[in-house]
mmCIF file of C-alpha atoms and ligand atoms in Angstrom:
data_model
loop_
_atom_site.group_PDB
_atom_site.id
_atom_site.type_symbol
_atom_site.label_atom_id
_atom_site.label_comp_id
_atom_site.label_asym_id
_atom_site.label_seq_id
_atom_site.Cartn_x
_atom_site.Cartn_y
_atom_site.Cartn_z
ATOM 1 C CA MET A 1 21.981 -65.879 -79.323
ATOM 2 C CA THR A 2 23.947 -63.156 -77.535
ATOM 3 C CA LYS A 3 25.224 -59.932 -79.996
ATOM 4 C CA THR A 4 28.649 -58.687 -79.445
ATOM 5 C CA TYR A 5 29.342 -55.027 -80.256
ATOM 6 C CA ALA A 6 32.791 -53.088 -80.334
ATOM 7 C CA LEU A 7 34.634 -50.332 -80.679
ATOM 8 C CA ILE A 8 37.519 -50.169 -83.124
ATOM 9 C CA GLY A 9 40.539 -47.273 -82.951
ATOM 10 C CA ASP A 10 43.729 -46.838 -81.806
ATOM 11 C CA PRO A 11 43.832 -45.657 -78.412
ATOM 12 C CA ILE A 12 41.106 -47.338 -77.389
ATOM 13 C CA ASP A 13 41.799 -47.918 -73.896
ATOM 14 C CA HIS A 14 40.488 -45.250 -71.705
ATOM 15 C CA SER A 15 37.106 -44.938 -74.282
ATOM 16 C CA PHE A 16 34.113 -44.721 -72.140
ATOM 17 C CA SER A 17 31.724 -46.368 -74.810
ATOM 18 C CA PRO A 18 32.303 -49.979 -73.042
ATOM 19 C CA ALA A 19 30.631 -48.940 -69.963
ATOM 20 C CA LEU A 20 28.182 -46.451 -71.472
ATOM 21 C CA HIS A 21 26.758 -49.533 -73.833
ATOM 22 C CA ASN A 22 27.045 -52.303 -71.741
ATOM 23 C CA THR A 23 25.260 -50.118 -69.080
ATOM 24 C CA ALA A 24 22.583 -49.542 -71.630
ATOM 25 C CA PHE A 25 22.206 -53.317 -72.603
ATOM 26 C CA LEU A 26 21.914 -54.488 -68.897
ATOM 27 C CA PHE A 27 19.585 -51.728 -67.591
ATOM 28 C CA LEU A 28 17.007 -52.726 -70.338
ATOM 29 C CA GLY A 29 18.295 -56.527 -70.206
ATOM 30 C CA LEU A 30 19.510 -57.188 -73.686
ATOM 31 C CA ASP A 31 21.691 -60.144 -73.970
ATOM 32 C CA CYS A 32 24.286 -57.784 -75.750
ATOM 33 C CA THR A 33 27.692 -57.174 -75.361
ATOM 34 C CA TYR A 34 30.132 -54.378 -76.002
ATOM 35 C CA ILE A 35 34.264 -54.891 -76.537
ATOM 36 C CA ALA A 36 36.686 -52.888 -77.146
ATOM 37 C CA TYR A 37 39.021 -53.827 -80.356
ATOM 38 C CA ARG A 38 42.606 -52.102 -80.767
ATOM 39 C CA ILE A 39 42.964 -51.814 -84.701
ATOM 40 C CA PRO A 40 46.330 -49.853 -84.926
ATOM 41 C CA LYS A 41 46.543 -47.689 -88.183
ATOM 42 C CA GLY A 42 47.706 -49.400 -91.345
ATOM 43 C CA GLU A 43 45.716 -52.974 -89.963
ATOM 44 C CA LEU A 44 42.033 -51.961 -90.906
ATOM 45 C CA GLU A 45 41.217 -54.249 -93.738
ATOM 46 C CA TYR A 46 42.487 -57.155 -91.564
ATOM 47 C CA GLY A 47 40.114 -55.547 -88.143
ATOM 48 C CA VAL A 48 37.006 -55.055 -90.724
ATOM 49 C CA GLU A 49 37.244 -58.997 -92.128
ATOM 50 C CA SER A 50 38.002 -60.334 -88.540
ATOM 51 C CA LEU A 51 35.139 -58.845 -87.373
ATOM 52 C CA LYS A 52 32.900 -60.150 -90.239
ATOM 53 C CA LYS A 53 34.258 -63.687 -88.889
ATOM 54 C CA ILE A 54 32.915 -63.197 -85.599
ATOM 55 C CA ASN A 55 29.433 -61.693 -86.913
ATOM 56 C CA ILE A 56 29.477 -58.821 -85.073
ATOM 57 C CA SER A 57 26.422 -56.798 -84.859
ATOM 58 C CA GLY A 58 27.655 -53.354 -84.924
ATOM 59 C CA PHE A 59 30.575 -51.163 -83.968
ATOM 60 C CA ASN A 60 31.652 -47.676 -83.361
ATOM 61 C CA VAL A 61 34.865 -46.120 -85.201
ATOM 62 C CA THR A 62 37.164 -43.795 -83.571
ATOM 63 C CA ILE A 63 40.862 -42.008 -84.304
ATOM 64 C CA PRO A 64 42.274 -42.747 -86.156
ATOM 65 C CA HIS A 65 39.708 -44.853 -89.245
ATOM 66 C CA LYS A 66 37.012 -42.629 -89.154
ATOM 67 C CA VAL A 67 37.650 -41.773 -92.720
ATOM 68 C CA ASP A 68 39.510 -45.374 -93.802
ATOM 69 C CA MET A 69 36.403 -46.836 -92.424
ATOM 70 C CA MET A 70 34.304 -45.376 -95.552
ATOM 71 C CA LYS A 71 35.994 -47.876 -98.101
ATOM 72 C CA PHE A 72 34.909 -50.589 -96.906
ATOM 73 C CA LEU A 73 31.316 -49.646 -96.491
ATOM 74 C CA ASP A 74 28.432 -51.482 -98.279
ATOM 75 C CA ASP A 75 26.280 -48.117 -97.724
ATOM 76 C CA SER A 76 26.274 -45.227 -95.948
ATOM 77 C CA ASP A 77 23.600 -42.385 -94.568
ATOM 78 C CA THR A 78 23.494 -38.889 -95.480
ATOM 79 C CA GLU A 79 25.437 -37.442 -92.725
ATOM 80 C CA CYS A 80 28.489 -39.687 -93.692
ATOM 81 C CA LYS A 81 28.155 -38.935 -97.259
ATOM 82 C CA LEU A 82 28.339 -35.191 -95.985
ATOM 83 C CA VAL A 83 31.049 -35.322 -93.530
ATOM 84 C CA GLY A 84 33.205 -38.264 -95.138
ATOM 85 C CA ALA A 85 33.335 -40.451 -91.992
ATOM 86 C CA THR A 86 31.484 -42.856 -90.440
ATOM 87 C CA ASN A 87 31.574 -43.267 -86.207
ATOM 88 C CA THR A 88 29.111 -46.330 -86.056
ATOM 89 C CA ILE A 89 28.530 -49.545 -88.685
ATOM 90 C CA VAL A 90 26.034 -51.802 -88.938
ATOM 91 C CA ASN A 91 26.544 -55.281 -90.028
ATOM 92 C CA GLU A 92 23.748 -57.524 -91.929
ATOM 93 C CA ASN A 93 25.205 -60.975 -92.907
ATOM 94 C CA GLY A 94 28.330 -59.319 -94.088
ATOM 95 C CA HIS A 95 26.726 -56.356 -95.259
ATOM 96 C CA LEU A 96 27.719 -52.786 -93.731
ATOM 97 C CA LYS A 97 25.950 -49.739 -93.538
ATOM 98 C CA GLY A 98 27.732 -46.522 -92.156
ATOM 99 C CA TYR A 99 26.171 -44.049 -89.827
ATOM 100 C CA ASN A 100 27.666 -40.636 -88.655
ATOM 101 C CA THR A 101 26.139 -40.209 -85.114
ATOM 102 C CA ASP A 102 28.615 -37.289 -84.286
ATOM 103 C CA VAL A 103 26.930 -34.604 -86.274
ATOM 104 C CA ASP A 104 23.107 -34.940 -84.302
ATOM 105 C CA GLY A 105 24.841 -35.925 -81.085
ATOM 106 C CA PHE A 106 26.561 -32.363 -81.332
ATOM 107 C CA LEU A 107 23.489 -30.893 -82.037
ATOM 108 C CA ASP A 108 21.482 -32.311 -79.259
ATOM 109 C CA PRO A 109 22.845 -30.702 -76.542
ATOM 110 C CA ILE A 110 21.618 -27.250 -78.205
ATOM 111 C CA LYS A 111 18.502 -28.695 -79.459
ATOM 112 C CA LYS A 112 18.061 -30.083 -75.910
ATOM 113 C CA ARG A 113 18.262 -26.014 -74.432
ATOM 114 C CA ASN A 114 15.816 -24.694 -77.262
ATOM 115 C CA ILE A 115 18.809 -22.598 -78.956
ATOM 116 C CA ASN A 116 17.803 -21.256 -82.316
ATOM 117 C CA THR A 117 20.759 -21.399 -84.499
ATOM 118 C CA LYS A 118 18.970 -19.923 -88.029
ATOM 119 C CA ASP A 119 21.021 -17.401 -88.673
ATOM 120 C CA SER A 120 23.602 -17.355 -86.499
ATOM 121 C CA ASP A 121 27.117 -16.741 -86.170
ATOM 122 C CA VAL A 122 29.449 -19.153 -84.717
ATOM 123 C CA LEU A 123 33.288 -19.329 -84.178
ATOM 124 C CA LEU A 124 34.841 -22.491 -84.432
ATOM 125 C CA ILE A 125 38.634 -23.049 -82.906
ATOM 126 C CA GLY A 126 39.535 -26.091 -84.388
ATOM 127 C CA ALA A 127 39.687 -27.955 -88.387
ATOM 128 C CA GLY A 128 40.150 -31.528 -87.424
ATOM 129 C CA GLY A 129 37.688 -33.842 -88.149
ATOM 130 C CA ALA A 130 35.331 -33.165 -85.254
ATOM 131 C CA ALA A 131 35.222 -29.198 -86.387
ATOM 132 C CA ARG A 132 34.405 -30.980 -89.834
ATOM 133 C CA ALA A 133 31.194 -32.635 -87.903
ATOM 134 C CA THR A 134 29.942 -29.870 -86.010
ATOM 135 C CA ILE A 135 30.137 -27.735 -89.888
ATOM 136 C CA ALA A 136 27.789 -30.443 -91.259
ATOM 137 C CA GLY A 137 25.786 -29.782 -87.688
ATOM 138 C CA PHE A 138 25.285 -26.061 -88.021
ATOM 139 C CA ALA A 139 24.475 -26.280 -91.670
ATOM 140 C CA LYS A 140 21.621 -28.236 -90.821
ATOM 141 C CA GLU A 141 20.281 -25.999 -88.587
ATOM 142 C CA LYS A 142 21.061 -23.294 -91.384
ATOM 143 C CA VAL A 143 23.716 -20.924 -89.142
ATOM 144 C CA ARG A 144 24.883 -17.783 -90.788
ATOM 145 C CA ARG A 145 28.161 -17.686 -90.562
ATOM 146 C CA ILE A 146 31.026 -20.182 -89.775
ATOM 147 C CA THR A 147 34.819 -18.287 -88.990
ATOM 148 C CA ILE A 148 37.089 -20.404 -88.325
ATOM 149 C CA THR A 149 40.411 -20.244 -86.510
ATOM 150 C CA ASN A 150 42.892 -22.634 -86.045
ATOM 151 C CA ARG A 151 46.644 -23.203 -85.447
ATOM 152 C CA THR A 152 47.383 -24.526 -89.417
ATOM 153 C CA ARG A 153 45.528 -22.351 -91.464
ATOM 154 C CA GLU A 154 45.684 -24.350 -94.491
ATOM 155 C CA ARG A 155 43.478 -27.142 -92.917
ATOM 156 C CA ALA A 156 40.609 -24.281 -91.917
ATOM 157 C CA GLU A 157 40.921 -23.005 -95.307
ATOM 158 C CA GLU A 158 39.939 -26.914 -96.191
ATOM 159 C CA LEU A 159 37.217 -26.659 -93.921
ATOM 160 C CA ILE A 160 35.836 -23.079 -95.397
ATOM 161 C CA ARG A 161 35.554 -24.594 -98.571
ATOM 162 C CA PHE A 162 33.377 -27.254 -97.017
ATOM 163 C CA ALA A 163 31.292 -25.065 -95.252
ATOM 164 C CA GLN A 164 31.120 -22.579 -98.049
ATOM 165 C CA GLY A 165 30.195 -26.294 -100.220
ATOM 166 C CA LEU A 166 27.091 -26.413 -97.492
ATOM 167 C CA GLY A 167 25.753 -22.915 -98.675
ATOM 168 C CA LEU A 168 27.244 -21.179 -94.933
ATOM 169 C CA GLU A 169 29.243 -17.828 -95.382
ATOM 170 C CA SER A 170 32.671 -18.793 -93.980
ATOM 171 C CA ASN A 171 35.719 -16.835 -92.985
ATOM 172 C CA TYR A 172 39.206 -17.585 -91.404
ATOM 173 C CA LEU A 173 40.303 -15.678 -88.665
ATOM 174 C CA GLU A 174 44.105 -15.950 -86.977
ATOM 175 C CA PRO A 175 43.701 -17.675 -83.255
ATOM 176 C CA GLN A 176 45.748 -14.378 -81.773
ATOM 177 C CA SER A 177 42.807 -12.289 -82.763
ATOM 178 C CA ALA A 178 39.787 -14.770 -82.427
ATOM 179 C CA GLY A 179 39.797 -13.444 -78.477
ATOM 180 C CA GLU A 180 39.230 -10.214 -79.015
ATOM 181 C CA VAL A 181 35.832 -10.553 -81.538
ATOM 182 C CA THR A 182 34.070 -13.071 -79.115
ATOM 183 C CA ASP A 183 31.633 -11.096 -78.488
ATOM 184 C CA ARG A 184 30.460 -11.168 -82.467
ATOM 185 C CA TYR A 185 29.605 -14.558 -81.936
ATOM 186 C CA LYS A 186 26.433 -16.460 -80.847
ATOM 187 C CA PHE A 187 28.361 -19.672 -80.705
ATOM 188 C CA VAL A 188 31.803 -20.640 -79.395
ATOM 189 C CA VAL A 189 33.106 -23.499 -80.121
ATOM 190 C CA ASN A 190 35.993 -25.516 -79.234
ATOM 191 C CA ALA A 191 36.785 -28.286 -81.131
ATOM 192 C CA THR A 192 40.433 -28.597 -80.684
ATOM 193 C CA SER A 193 42.001 -30.626 -78.577
ATOM 194 C CA VAL A 194 43.224 -28.094 -76.368
ATOM 195 C CA GLY A 195 42.005 -28.146 -72.722
ATOM 196 C CA LEU A 196 42.197 -31.689 -73.002
ATOM 197 C CA LYS A 197 43.769 -32.944 -69.221
ATOM 198 C CA GLY A 198 42.856 -29.619 -68.140
ATOM 199 C CA ILE A 199 45.841 -28.381 -69.977
ATOM 200 C CA GLY A 200 45.460 -24.897 -71.862
ATOM 201 C CA CYS A 201 42.605 -22.384 -73.526
ATOM 202 C CA PRO A 202 42.299 -22.646 -77.232
ATOM 203 C CA ILE A 203 41.186 -18.198 -77.139
ATOM 204 C CA SER A 204 41.229 -15.769 -74.902
ATOM 205 C CA THR A 205 38.027 -15.412 -73.273
ATOM 206 C CA ARG A 206 38.680 -11.535 -72.563
ATOM 207 C CA ASN A 207 35.533 -10.834 -74.735
ATOM 208 C CA ILE A 208 32.817 -13.581 -73.891
ATOM 209 C CA THR A 209 30.206 -12.356 -72.374
ATOM 210 C CA LYS A 210 26.809 -13.646 -70.942
ATOM 211 C CA GLU A 211 25.181 -13.913 -74.330
ATOM 212 C CA THR A 212 27.650 -16.583 -75.395
ATOM 213 C CA ILE A 213 27.112 -19.813 -75.961
ATOM 214 C CA VAL A 214 30.583 -21.848 -75.139
ATOM 215 C CA TYR A 215 30.949 -25.336 -76.202
ATOM 216 C CA ASP A 216 34.209 -27.009 -75.876
ATOM 217 C CA ILE A 217 33.534 -30.414 -77.271
ATOM 218 C CA VAL A 218 36.838 -31.715 -75.084
ATOM 219 C CA TYR A 219 35.452 -33.675 -72.274
ATOM 220 C CA VAL A 220 38.263 -34.352 -70.107
ATOM 221 C CA PRO A 221 37.856 -32.539 -67.889
ATOM 222 C CA VAL A 222 34.425 -32.036 -67.436
ATOM 223 C CA GLU A 223 35.167 -28.312 -66.670
ATOM 224 C CA THR A 224 38.085 -27.673 -69.314
ATOM 225 C CA PRO A 225 40.120 -24.189 -68.744
ATOM 226 C CA LEU A 226 38.182 -22.645 -71.387
ATOM 227 C CA ILE A 227 34.748 -23.606 -69.986
ATOM 228 C CA GLU A 228 35.881 -22.274 -66.420
ATOM 229 C CA GLN A 229 37.164 -18.687 -67.555
ATOM 230 C CA SER A 230 33.727 -18.590 -69.974
ATOM 231 C CA LYS A 231 31.325 -19.506 -66.743
ATOM 232 C CA ASN A 232 33.850 -16.360 -65.074
ATOM 233 C CA GLN A 233 31.789 -14.410 -67.929
ATOM 234 C CA GLY A 234 28.618 -15.399 -67.294
ATOM 235 C CA ALA A 235 28.544 -17.191 -70.319
ATOM 236 C CA THR A 236 26.036 -19.963 -71.267
ATOM 237 C CA ILE A 237 28.110 -23.349 -71.271
ATOM 238 C CA ILE A 238 27.396 -26.529 -73.216
ATOM 239 C CA TYR A 239 29.800 -30.066 -71.950
ATOM 240 C CA GLY A 240 31.517 -32.234 -74.094
ATOM 241 C CA TRP A 241 30.292 -34.794 -72.284
ATOM 242 C CA GLU A 242 26.751 -33.993 -73.219
ATOM 243 C CA MET A 243 27.594 -34.404 -77.187
ATOM 244 C CA LEU A 244 29.875 -37.791 -76.339
ATOM 245 C CA LEU A 245 26.639 -39.343 -74.633
ATOM 246 C CA ALA A 246 24.051 -38.014 -77.070
ATOM 247 C CA GLN A 247 26.469 -39.664 -79.963
ATOM 248 C CA ALA A 248 26.443 -42.848 -77.883
ATOM 249 C CA MET A 249 22.881 -42.986 -77.460
ATOM 250 C CA LYS A 250 21.888 -42.720 -81.615
ATOM 251 C CA SER A 251 24.511 -45.440 -82.427
ATOM 252 C CA PHE A 252 22.647 -47.671 -79.517
ATOM 253 C CA GLU A 253 19.538 -46.873 -81.391
ATOM 254 C CA ILE A 254 20.175 -47.940 -84.584
ATOM 255 C CA TRP A 255 21.700 -50.851 -83.456
ATOM 256 C CA THR A 256 18.657 -51.906 -80.909
ATOM 257 C CA GLY A 257 15.805 -49.838 -82.289
ATOM 258 C CA LYS A 258 15.125 -48.838 -78.708
ATOM 259 C CA PRO A 259 15.597 -45.547 -76.853
ATOM 260 C CA ALA A 260 18.823 -45.188 -75.386
ATOM 261 C CA PRO A 261 18.450 -44.546 -71.231
ATOM 262 C CA TYR A 262 19.694 -41.574 -70.817
ATOM 263 C CA GLU A 263 19.581 -41.656 -66.988
ATOM 264 C CA ALA A 264 21.474 -44.803 -66.380
ATOM 265 C CA MET A 265 24.331 -43.768 -69.424
ATOM 266 C CA LYS A 266 24.746 -40.200 -67.973
ATOM 267 C CA LEU A 267 25.624 -41.684 -64.637
ATOM 268 C CA THR A 268 27.346 -44.213 -65.899
ATOM 269 C CA LEU A 269 29.866 -41.691 -67.819
ATOM 270 C CA LEU A 270 29.789 -39.204 -65.120
ATOM 271 C CA GLY A 271 30.918 -41.767 -62.329
ATOM 272 C CA ARG A 272 33.964 -42.394 -64.997
ATOM 273 C CA PHE A 273 35.087 -38.759 -64.532
HETATM 274 N N1 NAP B 301 32.611 -34.578 -77.000
HETATM 275 C C1 NAP B 301 32.911 -35.407 -78.114
HETATM 276 O O1 NAP B 301 32.024 -36.392 -78.342
HETATM 277 C C2 NAP B 301 33.828 -35.403 -79.202
HETATM 278 C C3 NAP B 301 33.793 -36.157 -80.032
HETATM 279 C C4 NAP B 301 34.870 -36.169 -81.386
HETATM 280 C C5 NAP B 301 36.284 -35.405 -80.694
HETATM 281 N N2 NAP B 301 36.328 -34.782 -79.606
HETATM 282 C C6 NAP B 301 37.396 -33.842 -79.381
HETATM 283 O O2 NAP B 301 37.700 -33.246 -80.252
HETATM 284 C C7 NAP B 301 39.211 -32.992 -80.024
HETATM 285 C C8 NAP B 301 39.351 -32.779 -81.432
HETATM 286 O O3 NAP B 301 39.429 -33.980 -82.192
HETATM 287 P P1 NAP B 301 39.263 -34.337 -83.758
HETATM 288 O O4 NAP B 301 39.045 -36.061 -83.951
HETATM 289 O O5 NAP B 301 39.097 -33.584 -84.264
HETATM 290 O O6 NAP B 301 41.206 -34.469 -83.885
HETATM 291 P P2 NAP B 301 42.057 -34.022 -85.322
HETATM 292 O O7 NAP B 301 40.913 -34.422 -86.278
HETATM 293 O O8 NAP B 301 43.159 -34.841 -85.113
HETATM 294 O O9 NAP B 301 42.015 -32.393 -84.769
HETATM 295 C C9 NAP B 301 42.638 -31.616 -83.954
HETATM 296 C C10 NAP B 301 42.714 -30.473 -83.852
HETATM 297 O O10 NAP B 301 43.168 -29.716 -82.727
HETATM 298 C C11 NAP B 301 44.076 -28.844 -83.158
HETATM 299 N N3 NAP B 301 45.302 -28.828 -82.203
HETATM 300 C C12 NAP B 301 45.817 -29.753 -81.397
HETATM 301 N N4 NAP B 301 46.634 -29.673 -80.399
HETATM 302 C C13 NAP B 301 47.204 -28.092 -80.506
HETATM 303 C C14 NAP B 301 47.742 -27.171 -79.818
HETATM 304 N N5 NAP B 301 48.551 -27.650 -79.189
HETATM 305 N N6 NAP B 301 47.159 -25.872 -80.245
HETATM 306 C C15 NAP B 301 46.229 -25.383 -80.802
HETATM 307 N N7 NAP B 301 45.526 -26.378 -81.500
HETATM 308 C C16 NAP B 301 45.804 -27.789 -81.813
HETATM 309 C C17 NAP B 301 44.405 -29.507 -84.621
HETATM 310 O O11 NAP B 301 45.070 -28.102 -84.872
HETATM 311 P P3 NAP B 301 46.454 -28.081 -86.541
HETATM 312 O O12 NAP B 301 45.448 -28.307 -87.725
HETATM 313 O O13 NAP B 301 46.939 -26.859 -86.465
HETATM 314 O O14 NAP B 301 47.221 -29.366 -86.309
HETATM 315 C C18 NAP B 301 43.129 -29.597 -85.033
HETATM 316 O O15 NAP B 301 42.350 -28.226 -85.534
HETATM 317 C C19 NAP B 301 39.685 -34.088 -79.374
HETATM 318 O O16 NAP B 301 40.255 -33.790 -78.179
HETATM 319 C C20 NAP B 301 38.662 -35.141 -79.191
HETATM 320 O O17 NAP B 301 38.601 -35.944 -77.975
HETATM 321 C C21 NAP B 301 34.776 -34.716 -78.791
#
């Protein structure tokens, strides 16, 4: 029988996930299909019940449900518990197990480049859900310090406590000052939505050097203003699409138990930009 998978969230109209997963199913000849199911905020419980009724095999979770979905899980993996959010669910006869593939998906492009993260210093821009997953990832890789800069200081303070709880040194920096000191950090990571649709650069890139690794998790457009400007300064660049692809591949592998077809999924993704 055909297995059905889904993405739930709101908005989901422009999601790349259905194309990515359907490509992978087709490429491996699996009798599976993936749909997008819009569930507005406040309707998650009803939405999850509906998915159980159609015996969904698994689903991805995106904004605004990644945290709330934790309440509906029967079981969850270490990363979910660490971050307090889930993005991948497996349904076995109504028993829901949650995973969080954002954490390892974020780390994957760093590992692919064989970059040594141990004891390094990170400047993290942003303090939302994605920033939390990046902190959990860097904590796994035993970086030394994460400096957080964010428009709203209180949200950054919350993440500083989170990072310290994971054994990292962590401190706050005003966004206006962050651009002055980028040369003191091995990694500069943008986890805000600034740069989306090519609008805005979250910090000044004046002091980014060729030693800096600039990782922008925004993936539309591929070349955000931060990436473009950092490239001009000679920095090593990690693109948001690489994380997007890696987290999708990890979901696919959890669901099917098979290695996800990297090239086919990458072509599908990049063809859509
Ligand atoms: N590549 C991937 O696989 C991947 C995965 C997840 C997310 N993302 C991307 O990461 C971004 C953040 O996602 P999220 O889930 O963390 O969102 P979120 O929880 O809503 O957090 C948004 C962050 O962006 C900041 N921000 C928004 N507008 C701003 C502005 N005009 N000026 C300065 N800061 C601003 C917020 O600052 P305040 O705290 O001050 O509001 C906050 O730090 C999105 O663009 C999303 O598409 C990419």
